[in-house]
PDB file of C-alpha atoms and ligand atoms in Angstrom:
ATOM      1  CA  MET A  13     117.936 107.642 101.167  1.00 80.00           C
ATOM      2  CA  PRO A  14     121.508 108.824 100.638  1.00 83.00           C
ATOM      3  CA  PHE A  15     122.392 112.398  99.708  1.00 90.00           C
ATOM      4  CA  GLY A  16     123.028 112.929  96.035  1.00 92.00           C
ATOM      5  CA  THR A  17     121.237 111.643  92.981  1.00 96.00           C
ATOM      6  CA  GLN A  18     119.573 108.339  92.291  1.00 96.00           C
ATOM      7  CA  GLU A  19     117.818 107.241  89.142  1.00 97.00           C
ATOM      8  CA  PHE A  20     114.889 104.824  88.899  1.00 96.00           C
ATOM      9  CA  THR A  21     113.180 103.504  85.803  1.00 97.00           C
ATOM     10  CA  TYR A  22     109.688 102.082  85.527  1.00 97.00           C
ATOM     11  CA  HIS A  23     107.534 100.589  82.809  1.00 98.00           C
ATOM     12  CA  LEU A  24     103.923 101.751  83.072  1.00 98.00           C
ATOM     13  CA  ASP A  25     101.229  99.478  81.638  1.00 98.00           C
ATOM     14  CA  ALA A  26      97.422  99.739  81.512  1.00 97.00           C
ATOM     15  CA  ASP A  27      97.057  98.098  84.959  1.00 97.00           C
ATOM     16  CA  PHE A  28      99.206 100.807  86.464  1.00 97.00           C
ATOM     17  CA  PHE A  29      96.795 103.490  85.211  1.00 97.00           C
ATOM     18  CA  ASN A  30      93.615 101.624  86.101  1.00 96.00           C
ATOM     19  CA  GLN A  31      94.493 100.137  89.477  1.00 92.00           C
ATOM     20  CA  ILE A  32      93.085 102.945  91.656  1.00 88.00           C
ATOM     21  CA  GLU A  33      90.230 104.095  89.455  1.00 91.00           C
ATOM     22  CA  LYS A  34      89.174 103.103  85.955  1.00 94.00           C
ATOM     23  CA  THR A  35      90.603 105.479  83.366  1.00 95.00           C
ATOM     24  CA  GLU A  36      90.092 105.465  79.610  1.00 95.00           C
ATOM     25  CA  VAL A  37      93.518 103.889  79.139  1.00 97.00           C
ATOM     26  CA  ARG A  38      93.053 100.601  77.294  1.00 97.00           C
ATOM     27  CA  ARG A  39      96.694  99.765  76.710  1.00 98.00           C
ATOM     28  CA  ALA A  40      99.884 101.471  77.760  1.00 98.00           C
ATOM     29  CA  ASP A  41     103.537 101.207  76.966  1.00 98.00           C
ATOM     30  CA  VAL A  42     105.260 104.064  78.750  1.00 98.00           C
ATOM     31  CA  ASN A  43     108.802 104.204  80.056  1.00 98.00           C
ATOM     32  CA  ALA A  44     109.309 106.516  82.998  1.00 98.00           C
ATOM     33  CA  THR A  45     112.545 107.749  84.464  1.00 98.00           C
ATOM     34  CA  LEU A  46     112.602 109.266  87.909  1.00 97.00           C
ATOM     35  CA  VAL A  47     115.675 111.117  89.131  1.00 97.00           C
ATOM     36  CA  VAL A  48     115.665 111.898  92.832  1.00 96.00           C
ATOM     37  CA  THR A  49     118.194 114.260  94.307  1.00 96.00           C
ATOM     38  CA  ARG A  50     118.382 114.562  98.044  1.00 94.00           C
ATOM     39  CA  LYS A  51     119.651 118.090  98.508  1.00 92.00           C
ATOM     40  CA  GLU A  52     119.173 118.472 102.232  1.00 92.00           C
ATOM     41  CA  GLU A  53     118.148 116.313 105.165  1.00 91.00           C
ATOM     42  CA  ASP A  54     114.482 117.095 104.480  1.00 93.00           C
ATOM     43  CA  TYR A  55     114.514 118.385 100.918  1.00 95.00           C
ATOM     44  CA  PHE A  56     114.344 116.355  97.722  1.00 96.00           C
ATOM     45  CA  GLN A  57     114.048 117.186  94.085  1.00 97.00           C
ATOM     46  CA  LEU A  58     112.125 114.824  91.793  1.00 97.00           C
ATOM     47  CA  LYS A  59     112.459 114.940  88.035  1.00 97.00           C
ATOM     48  CA  MET A  60     110.417 112.583  85.957  1.00 97.00           C
ATOM     49  CA  ALA A  61     110.337 111.970  82.244  1.00 98.00           C
ATOM     50  CA  CYS A  62     107.757 109.748  80.545  1.00 98.00           C
ATOM     51  CA  HIS A  63     107.871 108.500  76.971  1.00 98.00           C
ATOM     52  CA  GLY A  64     105.714 106.010  75.165  1.00 98.00           C
ATOM     53  CA  THR A  65     102.185 105.444  73.933  1.00 98.00           C
ATOM     54  CA  LEU A  66      98.725 105.018  75.394  1.00 98.00           C
ATOM     55  CA  VAL A  67      95.796 103.429  73.598  1.00 98.00           C
ATOM     56  CA  ILE A  68      92.592 105.329  74.429  1.00 98.00           C
ATOM     57  CA  PRO A  69      89.147 105.531  72.777  1.00 96.00           C
ATOM     58  CA  CYS A  70      88.642 108.114  70.027  1.00 96.00           C
ATOM     59  CA  ASP A  71      85.907 110.589  71.043  1.00 94.00           C
ATOM     60  CA  ARG A  72      84.452 110.485  67.507  1.00 92.00           C
ATOM     61  CA  CYS A  73      84.291 106.768  66.650  1.00 93.00           C
ATOM     62  CA  LEU A  74      85.069 105.155  70.043  1.00 93.00           C
ATOM     63  CA  ASP A  75      87.662 102.939  68.361  1.00 94.00           C
ATOM     64  CA  ASP A  76      91.200 102.580  69.724  1.00 95.00           C
ATOM     65  CA  MET A  77      93.532 105.448  68.998  1.00 96.00           C
ATOM     66  CA  GLU A  78      97.163 105.927  69.931  1.00 96.00           C
ATOM     67  CA  HIS A  79      98.231 108.852  72.055  1.00 97.00           C
ATOM     68  CA  GLU A  80     101.928 109.706  72.152  1.00 97.00           C
ATOM     69  CA  VAL A  81     103.358 110.505  75.561  1.00 98.00           C
ATOM     70  CA  ASP A  82     106.474 112.641  75.742  1.00 98.00           C
ATOM     71  CA  THR A  83     106.464 114.710  78.875  1.00 97.00           C
ATOM     72  CA  ASP A  84     108.455 115.644  81.910  1.00 95.00           C
ATOM     73  CA  TYR A  85     107.605 117.035  85.299  1.00 95.00           C
ATOM     74  CA  GLN A  86     109.609 118.382  88.138  1.00 96.00           C
ATOM     75  CA  VAL A  87     108.600 118.758  91.764  1.00 96.00           C
ATOM     76  CA  SER A  88     110.394 119.448  95.006  1.00 96.00           C
ATOM     77  CA  VAL A  89     109.495 117.618  98.178  1.00 96.00           C
ATOM     78  CA  ARG A  90     110.041 119.034 101.631  1.00 96.00           C
ATOM     79  CA  GLN A  91     109.356 117.255 104.878  1.00 94.00           C
ATOM     80  CA  GLU A  92     107.548 119.717 107.070  1.00 92.00           C
ATOM     81  CA  GLY A  93     104.776 119.672 109.675  1.00 92.00           C
ATOM     82  CA  THR A  94     102.311 116.886 110.222  1.00 93.00           C
ATOM     83  CA  VAL A  95      99.988 117.002 107.212  1.00 92.00           C
ATOM     84  CA  LEU A  96     100.417 116.380 103.508  1.00 92.00           C
ATOM     85  CA  ASP A  97     100.039 119.568 101.471  1.00 93.00           C
ATOM     86  CA  ASP A  98      99.883 119.133  97.715  1.00 89.00           C
ATOM     87  CA  SER A  99      98.147 122.457  96.988  1.00 91.00           C
ATOM     88  CA  LEU A 100     101.323 124.071  95.660  1.00 89.00           C
ATOM     89  CA  ASP A 101     102.289 123.536  92.057  1.00 83.00           C
ATOM     90  CA  GLU A 102     105.936 122.604  92.315  1.00 90.00           C
ATOM     91  CA  LEU A 103     106.433 121.921  95.995  1.00 95.00           C
ATOM     92  CA  LEU A 104     104.988 118.987  97.857  1.00 94.00           C
ATOM     93  CA  LEU A 105     105.013 119.215 101.637  1.00 95.00           C
ATOM     94  CA  VAL A 106     104.965 115.851 103.366  1.00 95.00           C
ATOM     95  CA  PRO A 107     104.827 115.087 107.099  1.00 95.00           C
ATOM     96  CA  THR A 108     108.171 114.777 108.828  1.00 92.00           C
ATOM     97  CA  THR A 109     107.164 111.329 110.081  1.00 92.00           C
ATOM     98  CA  TRP A 110     106.949 109.922 106.549  1.00 91.00           C
ATOM     99  CA  ARG A 111     109.720 107.501 105.730  1.00 88.00           C
ATOM    100  CA  GLU A 112     108.668 106.931 102.175  1.00 89.00           C
ATOM    101  CA  LEU A 113     106.770 108.642  99.367  1.00 90.00           C
ATOM    102  CA  ASP A 114     104.573 106.815  96.891  1.00 91.00           C
ATOM    103  CA  VAL A 115     105.564 108.252  93.511  1.00 93.00           C
ATOM    104  CA  ALA A 116     102.922 106.245  91.586  1.00 95.00           C
ATOM    105  CA  PRO A 117     100.225 108.986  91.781  1.00 92.00           C
ATOM    106  CA  LEU A 118     102.736 111.594  90.555  1.00 93.00           C
ATOM    107  CA  LEU A 119     103.714 109.450  87.584  1.00 96.00           C
ATOM    108  CA  ARG A 120     100.106 108.543  86.845  1.00 96.00           C
ATOM    109  CA  ASP A 121      98.923 112.192  86.864  1.00 94.00           C
ATOM    110  CA  THR A 122     101.914 113.368  84.848  1.00 95.00           C
ATOM    111  CA  VAL A 123     101.040 110.957  82.043  1.00 97.00           C
ATOM    112  CA  LEU A 124      97.230 111.273  82.222  1.00 97.00           C
ATOM    113  CA  LEU A 125      97.418 115.096  82.054  1.00 95.00           C
ATOM    114  CA  THR A 126      98.918 114.794  78.563  1.00 97.00           C
ATOM    115  CA  ILE A 127      95.589 113.445  77.221  1.00 97.00           C
ATOM    116  CA  PRO A 128      93.674 116.330  75.650  1.00 95.00           C
ATOM    117  CA  LEU A 129      90.085 116.855  76.847  1.00 94.00           C
ATOM    118  CA  MET A 130      88.843 116.142  73.316  1.00 94.00           C
ATOM    119  CA  HIS A 131      90.852 113.476  71.529  1.00 95.00           C
ATOM    120  CA  THR A 132      90.095 111.997  68.154  1.00 94.00           C
ATOM    121  CA  HIS A 133      91.905 110.294  65.297  1.00 94.00           C
ATOM    122  CA  GLU A 134      93.950 113.034  63.660  1.00 90.00           C
ATOM    123  CA  ASP A 135      92.486 112.294  60.221  1.00 88.00           C
ATOM    124  CA  PRO A 136      88.702 111.621  60.216  1.00 86.00           C
ATOM    125  CA  GLY A 137      89.465 109.014  57.547  1.00 88.00           C
ATOM    126  CA  MET A 138      91.178 106.945  60.204  1.00 90.00           C
ATOM    127  CA  CYS A 139      87.983 106.682  62.245  1.00 93.00           C
ATOM    128  CA  ASN A 140      86.134 103.382  62.257  1.00 89.00           C
ATOM    129  CA  ALA A 141      83.928 103.721  59.179  1.00 84.00           C
ATOM    130  CA  GLU A 142      81.481 101.065  60.334  1.00 83.00           C
ATOM    131  CA  MET A 143      80.956 102.805  63.660  1.00 78.00           C
ATOM    132  CA  MET A 144      80.620 106.213  61.960  1.00 75.00           C
ATOM    133  CA  GLY A 145      78.170 104.722  59.448  1.00 73.00           C
ATOM    134  CA  PHE A 146      76.138 103.356  62.304  1.00 68.00           C
ATOM    135  CA  LEU A 147      76.076 106.741  64.056  1.00 64.00           C
ATOM    136  CA  CYS A 148      75.017 108.564  60.844  1.00 63.00           C
ATOM    137  CA  HIS A 149      72.315 106.009  60.141  1.00 63.00           C
ATOM    138  CA  GLU A 150      70.923 106.476  63.645  1.00 62.00           C
ATOM    139  CA  GLU A 151      70.683 110.226  63.046  1.00 58.00           C
ATOM    140  CA  GLU A 152      68.933 109.767  59.688  1.00 56.00           C
ATOM    141  CA  SER A 153      66.289 107.439  61.033  1.00 55.00           C
ATOM    142  CA  ASP A 154      65.622 109.856  63.885  1.00 56.00           C
ATOM    143  CA  ASN A 155      64.987 112.615  61.339  1.00 55.00           C
ATOM    144  CA  LYS A 156      62.680 110.393  59.305  1.00 52.00           C
ATOM    145  CA  ASP A 157      60.614 109.619  62.398  1.00 50.00           C
ATOM    146  CA  ALA A 158      60.285 113.300  63.110  1.00 49.00           C
ATOM    147  CA  ALA A 159      59.210 114.076  59.535  1.00 47.00           C
ATOM    148  CA  SER A 160      56.575 111.375  59.359  1.00 47.00           C
ATOM    149  CA  ASP A 161      54.754 112.767  62.370  1.00 51.00           C
ATOM    150  CA  THR A 162      52.039 115.009  60.985  1.00 53.00           C
ATOM    151  CA  ASP A 163      52.018 118.535  62.221  1.00 57.00           C
ATOM    152  CA  PRO A 164      48.863 119.023  64.329  1.00 57.00           C
ATOM    153  CA  ARG A 165      48.386 122.476  62.826  1.00 59.00           C
ATOM    154  CA  TRP A 166      47.659 120.883  59.412  1.00 56.00           C
ATOM    155  CA  ASP A 167      45.013 118.728  61.001  1.00 60.00           C
ATOM    156  CA  VAL A 168      43.243 121.865  62.213  1.00 58.00           C
ATOM    157  CA  LEU A 169      43.400 123.400  58.718  1.00 56.00           C
ATOM    158  CA  ARG A 170      42.106 120.211  57.180  1.00 61.00           C
ATOM    159  CA  GLN A 171      39.185 120.231  59.579  1.00 63.00           C
ATOM    160  CA  LEU A 172      38.410 123.838  58.670  1.00 61.00           C
ATOM    161  CA  LYS A 173      38.344 122.943  54.964  1.00 60.00           C
ATOM    162  CA  GLU A 174      35.888 120.153  55.581  1.00 56.00           C
TER     163      GLU A 174
HETATM  164 ZN1   ZN J  17      88.110 107.884  65.473  1.00 55.94          ZN
END
């Protein structure tokens, strides 16, 4: 790689996110820009910016919901030693023998980390009514079952009366 700055652009689709392990990404349309600056013989700076949308399941109704992606991430890469060390937040140490770096995991994590732990349709009215109706109905019938079971304590009282 020459010294100076180079720019790469990628389009990330659902396959890109699911190829290593299955994620909750159902569809994806994300444009990523990666700017690599080689500052020294063994020192690079990576700047990535990702914009687009993911379609993931809503935690409330399980229906598709859109998640906007608008994020950037910056990391420096230094070639040093013989083992990969990714324990530092903004500095990645890669073995001096490496001739290339797979940026796919960095892009994948950068985008996936934008998904909140709990994600639902912003307005509950946008949730799939049929699915929600089904879930409520399930709850109701569970309660009914519980209520129809006679309390054993009443049986004892009844026996006492007799
Ligand atoms: Zn929903």
